[in-house]
Short mmCIF file of C-alpha atoms in Angstrom, two decimals:
data_model
loop_
_atom_site.label_atom_id
_atom_site.label_comp_id
_atom_site.label_asym_id
_atom_site.label_seq_id
_atom_site.Cartn_x
_atom_site.Cartn_y
_atom_site.Cartn_z
CA MET E 1 0.00 0.00 0.00
CA SER E 2 1.35 3.43 -0.90
CA ASP E 3 2.07 5.99 1.80
CA THR E 4 -0.77 8.21 0.53
CA SER E 5 -3.42 5.53 0.68
CA LYS E 6 -2.06 4.37 4.01
CA GLU E 7 -2.34 7.92 5.26
CA ASP E 8 -5.92 8.22 3.95
CA GLU E 9 -6.83 5.03 5.73
CA LEU E 10 -5.25 6.23 8.96
CA ILE E 11 -7.05 9.56 8.71
CA ALA E 12 -10.37 7.77 8.25
CA ASN E 13 -9.65 5.55 11.27
CA LEU E 14 -8.49 8.53 13.31
CA ARG E 15 -11.69 10.35 12.54
CA ILE E 16 -13.76 7.40 13.75
CA ILE E 17 -11.66 7.18 16.93
CA ILE E 18 -12.02 10.91 17.66
CA GLU E 19 -15.77 10.83 17.05
CA GLY E 20 -15.99 7.95 19.50
CA CYS E 21 -13.93 9.70 22.16
CA ALA E 22 -15.38 13.20 22.03
CA THR E 23 -17.71 14.06 24.89
CA ASP E 24 -18.88 17.31 23.25
CA PRO E 25 -20.02 17.75 19.63
CA ILE E 26 -17.06 18.48 17.33
CA ASP E 27 -16.84 19.57 13.72
CA LEU E 28 -14.75 17.16 11.63
CA SER E 29 -16.06 18.28 8.23
CA ASN E 30 -12.61 19.50 7.11
CA PHE E 31 -10.63 16.72 8.76
CA SER E 32 -7.30 16.32 6.95
CA THR E 33 -3.56 16.07 7.55
CA THR E 34 -3.34 19.85 7.94
CA THR E 35 -6.07 20.06 10.58
CA LYS E 36 -4.61 21.36 13.82
CA VAL E 37 -5.58 19.19 16.78
CA GLN E 38 -6.15 22.25 18.94
CA GLU E 39 -8.57 23.68 16.36
CA ILE E 40 -10.83 20.65 16.49
CA GLY E 41 -11.56 21.64 20.07
CA LEU E 42 -10.45 18.42 21.72
CA ASP E 43 -9.91 18.66 25.45
CA SER E 44 -7.03 16.92 27.20
CA LEU E 45 -9.16 13.96 28.26
CA THR E 46 -10.39 13.33 24.71
CA ILE E 47 -6.81 13.44 23.46
CA LEU E 48 -5.79 10.85 26.06
CA ASP E 49 -8.76 8.70 25.08
CA MET E 50 -7.73 9.06 21.46
CA PHE E 51 -4.16 7.90 22.06
CA TYR E 52 -5.36 4.98 24.16
CA ASP E 53 -7.68 3.88 21.33
CA ILE E 54 -4.98 4.42 18.69
CA GLU E 55 -2.62 2.14 20.62
CA GLN E 56 -5.32 -0.49 21.01
CA GLU E 57 -6.44 -0.31 17.35
CA THR E 58 -2.97 -0.33 15.83
CA GLY E 59 -1.05 -2.34 18.43
CA ILE E 60 1.59 0.38 18.36
CA SER E 61 3.08 1.69 21.56
CA ILE E 62 3.52 5.46 21.53
CA GLU E 63 6.33 6.77 23.72
CA GLN E 64 5.76 9.58 26.20
CA GLU E 65 7.96 12.05 24.34
CA GLU E 66 6.05 11.36 21.12
CA LEU E 67 2.77 12.29 22.79
CA VAL E 68 3.71 15.92 23.18
CA ASP E 69 5.23 16.31 19.78
CA PHE E 70 2.19 16.71 17.59
CA ARG E 71 0.26 19.72 16.36
CA THR E 72 -1.69 18.44 13.34
CA VAL E 73 -3.54 15.31 12.32
CA GLY E 74 -0.72 14.80 9.83
CA ASP E 75 1.82 14.68 12.69
CA ILE E 76 -0.12 11.78 14.21
CA THR E 77 -0.46 9.85 10.94
CA THR E 78 3.24 10.38 10.14
CA LEU E 79 4.15 9.09 13.61
CA LEU E 80 1.99 6.00 13.10
CA ILE E 81 3.37 5.33 9.61
CA ASN E 82 6.94 5.69 10.91
CA LYS E 83 6.14 3.22 13.65
CA GLY E 84 4.88 0.70 11.11
CA ALA E 85 1.10 1.13 11.26
CA MET F 1 -14.31 50.89 37.41
CA LYS F 2 -13.09 47.30 37.30
CA ALA F 3 -9.48 48.48 37.49
CA LEU F 4 -10.29 50.56 40.56
CA PHE F 5 -12.03 47.63 42.22
CA HIS F 6 -9.01 45.42 41.50
CA LEU F 7 -6.73 48.06 42.99
CA ILE F 8 -8.79 48.28 46.19
CA GLU F 9 -8.92 44.49 46.42
CA PHE F 10 -5.17 44.33 45.93
CA ALA F 11 -4.55 46.96 48.63
CA LEU F 12 -6.70 44.99 51.09
CA ALA F 13 -4.83 41.80 50.27
CA ARG F 14 -1.51 43.54 50.89
CA VAL F 15 -2.70 44.82 54.26
CA LEU F 16 -3.90 41.33 55.20
CA LEU F 17 -0.58 39.82 54.15
CA PHE F 18 1.30 42.42 56.15
CA PHE F 19 -0.55 41.30 59.27
CA PHE F 20 -0.02 37.64 58.42
CA ASP F 21 3.70 38.30 58.09
CA HIS F 22 4.16 40.39 61.21
CA LEU F 23 1.66 39.21 63.80
CA PRO F 24 2.52 36.28 66.07
CA TYR F 25 1.41 32.86 64.89
CA SER F 26 -1.18 32.48 67.67
CA LEU F 27 -2.86 35.74 66.76
CA ASN F 28 -2.92 34.81 63.10
CA CYS F 29 -4.61 31.55 64.08
CA LEU F 30 -7.29 33.52 65.88
CA ILE F 31 -7.79 35.78 62.87
CA SER F 32 -8.04 32.74 60.57
CA LYS F 33 -10.57 31.16 62.88
CA GLY F 34 -12.54 34.38 63.04
CA ALA F 35 -12.57 34.69 59.27
CA ALA F 36 -13.71 31.08 58.99
CA ASN F 37 -16.52 31.66 61.50
CA LEU F 38 -17.62 34.71 59.57
CA TRP F 39 -17.70 32.68 56.37
CA TRP F 40 -19.59 29.93 58.20
CA TRP F 41 -22.35 32.30 59.26
CA ALA F 42 -22.48 34.22 56.00
CA ASP F 43 -22.49 31.36 53.49
CA PHE F 44 -25.65 29.48 54.27
CA ARG F 45 -25.49 27.43 51.06
CA ARG F 46 -21.98 26.04 51.72
CA ARG F 47 -22.88 25.38 55.33
CA ARG F 48 -25.86 23.31 54.30
CA VAL F 49 -23.87 21.44 51.61
CA ALA F 50 -21.15 20.58 54.14
CA GLN F 51 -23.63 19.24 56.70
CA GLU F 52 -25.53 17.24 54.08
CA ASN F 53 -22.30 15.74 52.72
CA ILE F 54 -21.15 14.65 56.19
CA LEU F 55 -24.46 12.98 56.95
CA ARG F 56 -24.55 11.36 53.53
CA SER F 57 -21.03 9.97 53.90
CA GLY F 58 -22.00 8.31 57.16
CA VAL F 59 -18.89 9.50 59.02
CA GLU F 60 -21.40 11.10 61.39
CA THR F 61 -25.09 10.39 61.77
CA ASP F 62 -26.04 12.97 64.35
CA PRO F 63 -26.98 16.30 62.66
CA LYS F 64 -25.61 18.37 65.53
CA ARG F 65 -22.25 16.64 65.47
CA ALA F 66 -22.25 16.85 61.66
CA ARG F 67 -22.73 20.60 61.98
CA ALA F 68 -19.78 20.82 64.39
CA ILE F 69 -17.58 18.85 61.96
CA ALA F 70 -18.68 21.08 59.09
CA LYS F 71 -17.83 24.23 61.02
CA ARG F 72 -14.44 22.89 62.08
CA SER F 73 -13.72 21.87 58.49
CA ILE F 74 -14.19 25.49 57.35
CA GLN F 75 -11.77 26.57 60.09
CA VAL F 76 -9.21 23.99 58.94
CA PHE F 77 -9.55 25.30 55.39
CA SER F 78 -8.96 28.84 56.60
CA MET F 79 -5.83 27.61 58.40
CA LEU F 80 -4.70 25.99 55.15
CA VAL F 81 -4.74 29.36 53.42
CA PHE F 82 -2.86 31.05 56.26
CA GLU F 83 -0.31 28.28 56.85
CA SER F 84 0.35 27.92 53.12
CA LEU F 85 1.14 31.61 52.90
CA ARG F 86 3.65 31.17 55.72
CA SER F 87 5.00 27.83 54.53
CA ASP F 88 8.10 29.37 52.97
CA GLN F 89 9.24 30.33 56.46
CA PHE F 90 8.86 27.00 58.17
CA LEU F 91 9.69 24.67 55.30
CA GLU F 92 12.86 26.32 54.06
CA GLY F 93 16.14 24.45 54.22
CA GLU F 94 16.09 21.70 56.81
CA LYS F 95 13.51 23.48 59.00
CA TRP F 96 10.76 21.34 57.55
CA ARG F 97 11.96 18.41 59.66
CA ASP F 98 10.70 20.20 62.78
CA HIS F 99 7.25 20.56 61.28
CA VAL F 100 6.59 17.59 59.04
CA LYS F 101 6.67 13.84 59.55
CA LEU F 102 7.25 12.44 56.10
CA ASP F 103 6.36 8.87 55.14
CA ILE F 104 7.13 8.20 51.49
CA LYS F 105 6.79 4.56 50.47
CA PRO F 106 10.03 3.06 49.03
CA ASP F 107 8.63 2.49 45.53
CA VAL F 108 7.44 6.11 45.38
CA LEU F 109 10.78 7.35 46.69
CA GLU F 110 12.54 5.42 43.95
CA VAL F 111 10.48 7.26 41.33
CA LEU F 112 11.05 10.62 43.03
CA GLU F 113 14.80 10.06 43.02
CA ASP F 114 14.92 8.85 39.43
CA PRO F 115 15.50 11.79 37.05
CA ASN F 116 14.08 9.71 34.19
CA GLN F 117 10.65 9.23 35.69
CA GLY F 118 7.71 11.54 36.23
CA LEU F 119 5.05 11.02 38.88
CA LEU F 120 1.31 11.55 39.02
CA MET F 121 0.40 12.64 42.51
CA ALA F 122 -3.26 12.35 43.47
CA ALA F 123 -4.71 14.11 46.49
CA GLY F 124 -8.06 15.07 47.91
CA HIS F 125 -9.21 18.30 49.54
CA PHE F 126 -7.97 17.10 52.91
CA GLY F 127 -5.67 18.62 55.54
CA ASN F 128 -3.16 20.86 53.83
CA TRP F 129 -2.53 19.60 50.29
CA GLU F 130 -0.45 22.70 49.54
CA ILE F 131 2.15 21.61 52.12
CA ALA F 132 2.30 18.14 50.56
CA GLY F 133 3.06 19.64 47.16
CA HIS F 134 5.58 22.04 48.62
CA LEU F 135 7.49 19.21 50.30
CA LEU F 136 7.59 16.90 47.31
CA SER F 137 8.89 19.73 45.15
CA ARG F 138 12.16 19.14 47.00
CA TYR F 139 12.56 16.03 44.87
CA LYS F 140 11.30 17.21 41.49
CA PRO F 141 9.66 20.30 40.05
CA ILE F 142 5.92 20.06 40.49
CA ALA F 143 3.02 21.33 38.43
CA GLY F 144 -0.64 21.49 39.26
CA ILE F 145 -3.85 22.89 37.87
CA ALA F 146 -4.69 26.18 39.51
CA ARG F 147 -7.63 28.47 38.95
CA LYS F 148 -6.39 31.90 37.96
CA MET F 149 -7.56 34.77 40.15
CA ASN F 150 -9.96 37.18 38.46
CA ASN F 151 -7.86 40.07 39.72
CA PRO F 152 -4.51 40.06 37.85
CA ARG F 153 -2.81 42.04 40.63
CA ILE F 154 -3.88 39.47 43.22
CA GLU F 155 -2.84 36.67 40.88
CA LYS F 156 0.65 38.18 40.63
CA LEU F 157 0.79 38.61 44.39
CA VAL F 158 -0.29 35.02 45.05
CA GLN F 159 2.28 33.69 42.60
CA SER F 160 5.04 35.74 44.18
CA ARG F 161 4.05 34.36 47.59
CA LYS F 162 4.11 30.78 46.43
CA ALA F 163 7.37 29.82 47.96
CA ARG F 164 7.53 26.76 45.87
CA ALA F 165 9.98 28.01 43.31
CA ARG F 166 9.71 24.61 41.74
CA PHE F 167 5.92 24.83 41.45
CA ARG F 168 4.40 25.60 38.08
CA PRO F 169 0.70 26.44 37.98
CA ILE F 170 -1.23 25.27 34.95
CA PRO F 171 -4.27 27.48 34.36
CA LYS F 172 -7.52 25.55 34.77
CA TYR F 173 -8.73 26.48 31.30
CA ASP F 174 -5.40 26.18 29.49
CA SER F 175 -5.96 26.23 25.76
CA ASN F 176 -3.17 23.72 25.18
CA PRO F 177 -4.53 20.26 25.97
CA GLY F 178 -1.06 18.73 25.80
CA ARG F 179 0.23 20.79 28.74
CA LEU F 180 -0.30 18.01 31.29
CA MET F 181 1.59 15.51 29.13
CA GLU F 182 4.44 17.99 28.75
CA VAL F 183 4.91 18.03 32.53
CA LEU F 184 5.21 14.26 32.65
CA ASN F 185 7.46 14.20 29.60
CA GLU F 186 9.79 16.54 31.48
CA LYS F 187 9.84 13.88 34.24
CA GLN F 188 8.28 16.21 36.77
CA ILE F 189 5.48 15.69 39.27
CA LEU F 190 1.95 16.43 38.16
CA ALA F 191 -0.19 16.99 41.25
CA LEU F 192 -3.94 16.77 40.80
CA LEU F 193 -6.89 16.98 43.18
CA PHE F 194 -9.22 14.23 42.06
CA ASP F 195 -12.26 14.70 44.29
CA GLN F 196 -14.04 17.50 42.46
CA HIS F 197 -17.40 16.95 40.84
CA ALA F 198 -16.62 16.00 37.25
CA GLY F 199 -20.10 16.31 35.74
CA SER F 200 -20.58 14.63 32.38
CA TYR F 201 -16.80 14.30 31.92
CA GLY F 202 -16.52 11.99 34.88
CA MET F 203 -17.08 8.38 35.75
CA GLN F 204 -19.49 7.44 38.52
CA ILE F 205 -17.34 6.00 41.30
CA ASP F 206 -18.53 5.20 44.80
CA PHE F 207 -17.43 7.69 47.43
CA PHE F 208 -18.58 6.64 50.90
CA GLY F 209 -21.01 4.27 49.22
CA HIS F 210 -22.62 6.87 46.95
CA PRO F 211 -21.78 7.34 43.25
CA ALA F 212 -19.83 10.54 42.59
CA ALA F 213 -18.80 11.85 39.16
CA THR F 214 -15.00 11.54 39.26
CA TYR F 215 -12.49 12.96 36.78
CA LYS F 216 -10.74 10.35 34.61
CA THR F 217 -7.68 12.51 33.96
CA ILE F 218 -5.32 10.74 36.38
CA PRO F 219 -5.99 7.16 35.22
CA MET F 220 -6.00 8.17 31.56
CA LEU F 221 -2.68 10.01 31.93
CA HIS F 222 -1.30 6.94 33.67
CA LEU F 223 -2.53 4.49 31.04
CA VAL F 224 -1.34 6.54 28.09
CA THR F 225 1.96 7.93 29.38
CA ARG F 226 2.78 4.95 31.70
CA THR F 227 3.69 7.43 34.43
CA PRO F 228 3.18 5.87 37.87
CA VAL F 229 0.51 7.22 40.20
CA CYS F 230 0.57 7.63 43.95
CA TYR F 231 -1.95 8.91 46.44
CA ILE F 232 -0.78 11.46 48.98
CA GLU F 233 -2.32 12.84 52.18
CA CYS F 234 -1.23 15.66 54.45
CA ILE F 235 -2.82 15.58 57.88
CA ARG F 236 -2.57 18.63 60.11
CA THR F 237 -1.54 17.33 63.53
CA GLY F 238 -1.08 20.68 65.30
CA PRO F 239 -0.03 24.28 64.76
CA MET F 240 2.35 24.16 61.79
CA GLN F 241 2.64 20.40 62.28
CA PHE F 242 1.85 17.94 59.53
CA GLU F 243 2.10 14.29 58.59
CA VAL F 244 2.62 13.68 54.89
CA THR F 245 2.08 10.09 53.76
CA THR F 246 2.03 8.50 50.34
CA SER F 247 0.47 5.25 49.21
CA ASN F 248 2.49 2.70 47.31
CA LEU F 249 2.55 3.17 43.55
CA ILE F 250 -0.66 2.42 41.70
CA GLN F 251 0.18 0.86 38.35
CA LYS F 252 -1.91 -0.64 35.57
CA THR F 253 -1.15 -1.62 32.01
CA GLN F 254 -3.47 -1.27 29.04
CA SER F 255 -5.55 -4.41 28.54
CA GLY F 256 -8.04 -3.00 26.08
CA ASN F 257 -10.76 -2.60 28.68
CA LYS F 258 -10.29 1.12 29.21
CA GLU F 259 -13.45 1.55 31.26
CA GLU F 260 -12.46 -1.17 33.71
CA GLU F 261 -8.87 0.07 34.10
CA VAL F 262 -9.98 3.65 34.74
CA ARG F 263 -12.61 2.47 37.21
CA SER F 264 -10.12 0.31 39.10
CA ILE F 265 -7.66 3.20 39.58
CA LEU F 266 -10.35 5.67 40.60
CA GLU F 267 -11.83 3.19 43.07
CA GLN F 268 -8.41 2.76 44.66
CA LEU F 269 -7.96 6.52 44.93
CA ASN F 270 -11.41 7.02 46.44
CA GLN F 271 -10.77 4.23 48.95
CA HIS F 272 -7.50 5.88 49.99
CA LEU F 273 -9.26 9.21 50.41
CA GLU F 274 -12.08 7.66 52.43
CA MET F 275 -9.55 6.08 54.79
CA THR F 276 -7.79 9.42 55.16
CA ILE F 277 -11.04 11.26 55.92
CA ARG F 278 -12.09 8.69 58.53
CA LYS F 279 -8.88 9.48 60.45
CA ASP F 280 -10.13 13.03 61.02
CA PRO F 281 -13.33 14.10 59.25
CA THR F 282 -12.89 17.71 60.35
CA GLN F 283 -9.96 18.08 57.96
CA TYR F 284 -11.96 17.37 54.80
CA LEU F 285 -13.42 20.22 52.79
CA TRP F 286 -17.02 19.04 52.98
CA ALA F 287 -18.31 22.35 51.67
CA HIS F 288 -17.61 21.50 48.05
CA ARG F 289 -20.38 19.67 46.26
CA ARG F 290 -18.91 16.22 45.79
CA TRP F 291 -22.28 14.69 45.04
CA ARG F 292 -24.55 16.61 42.76
CA ASP F 293 -27.69 14.69 42.03
#
């Protein structure tokens, strides 16, 4: 699978995970690699939920230092691709 | 108008601090007690909440005795404010040994002394949680969520008085949701009070046998960042005298059943807090609405 289609698949999965985690209504209509996580309006608990679910879904273990190093959805998908998702 | 009000408020705070700094300890205690009594009589709503909470918890069944506990608990809270403001004087250097009996469990101590590990420190509104944080900041820098004062002058004053040079306040409504993870990534201590009503964000966990909406932040941070958690209590045993005790580390690994893992950690924390409160119910801040149903 090419990196682009892999990324598209990850974005679709990420969107499902975020929708499942969010406690308040969020707008994911323009959800893409350039979407800033902060702009989606996710609170810290939803972000933690999201990372937990990502680890469970992908079987990938995300290190503590990697958790603070993301700003956009693309940062998360790149991290997951680099870790072999 | 607002600026003028802030200025007046600031001036009053400075006067109050001047007295706190220069009057003898015993007189300050009397002032604190007086202020607490005034609050007790003026704030009918809090008074009622405190009494109801005590009766509901079952730590006391007699309404009159519950009222006495509630009143004393407000006085203890007032002492917390006063003693925290003075804590830089009696905790500096090695002086703290004359005022605090410290019982840190060996596994927690190992984490505190390891520069490559952070620690999640969970506490309730019991005794003097500020002193507990102050003391542990001797091991590692500590950060905690703090509500910013509405008055910026007072906020600046409070921050300057926080003797804990190694304490970093994180504003309650910080726009950066990754701020808490940053603290742990820097291998510092993240201190959180876990016994506030969490509303729809929380999980219903029994507290004295009654479900209470409890924040999931501590267990979720633990499960995702793998930072160990410990419970901490700081009992006030006398004037400027405290006993700070930690639990052993609470550790869980992801199993896929997120709900169950979070519940298990929160139940352990609530059980620790219940045991602490039973030691001296007058030291718990009953006036906050732990159960809202």
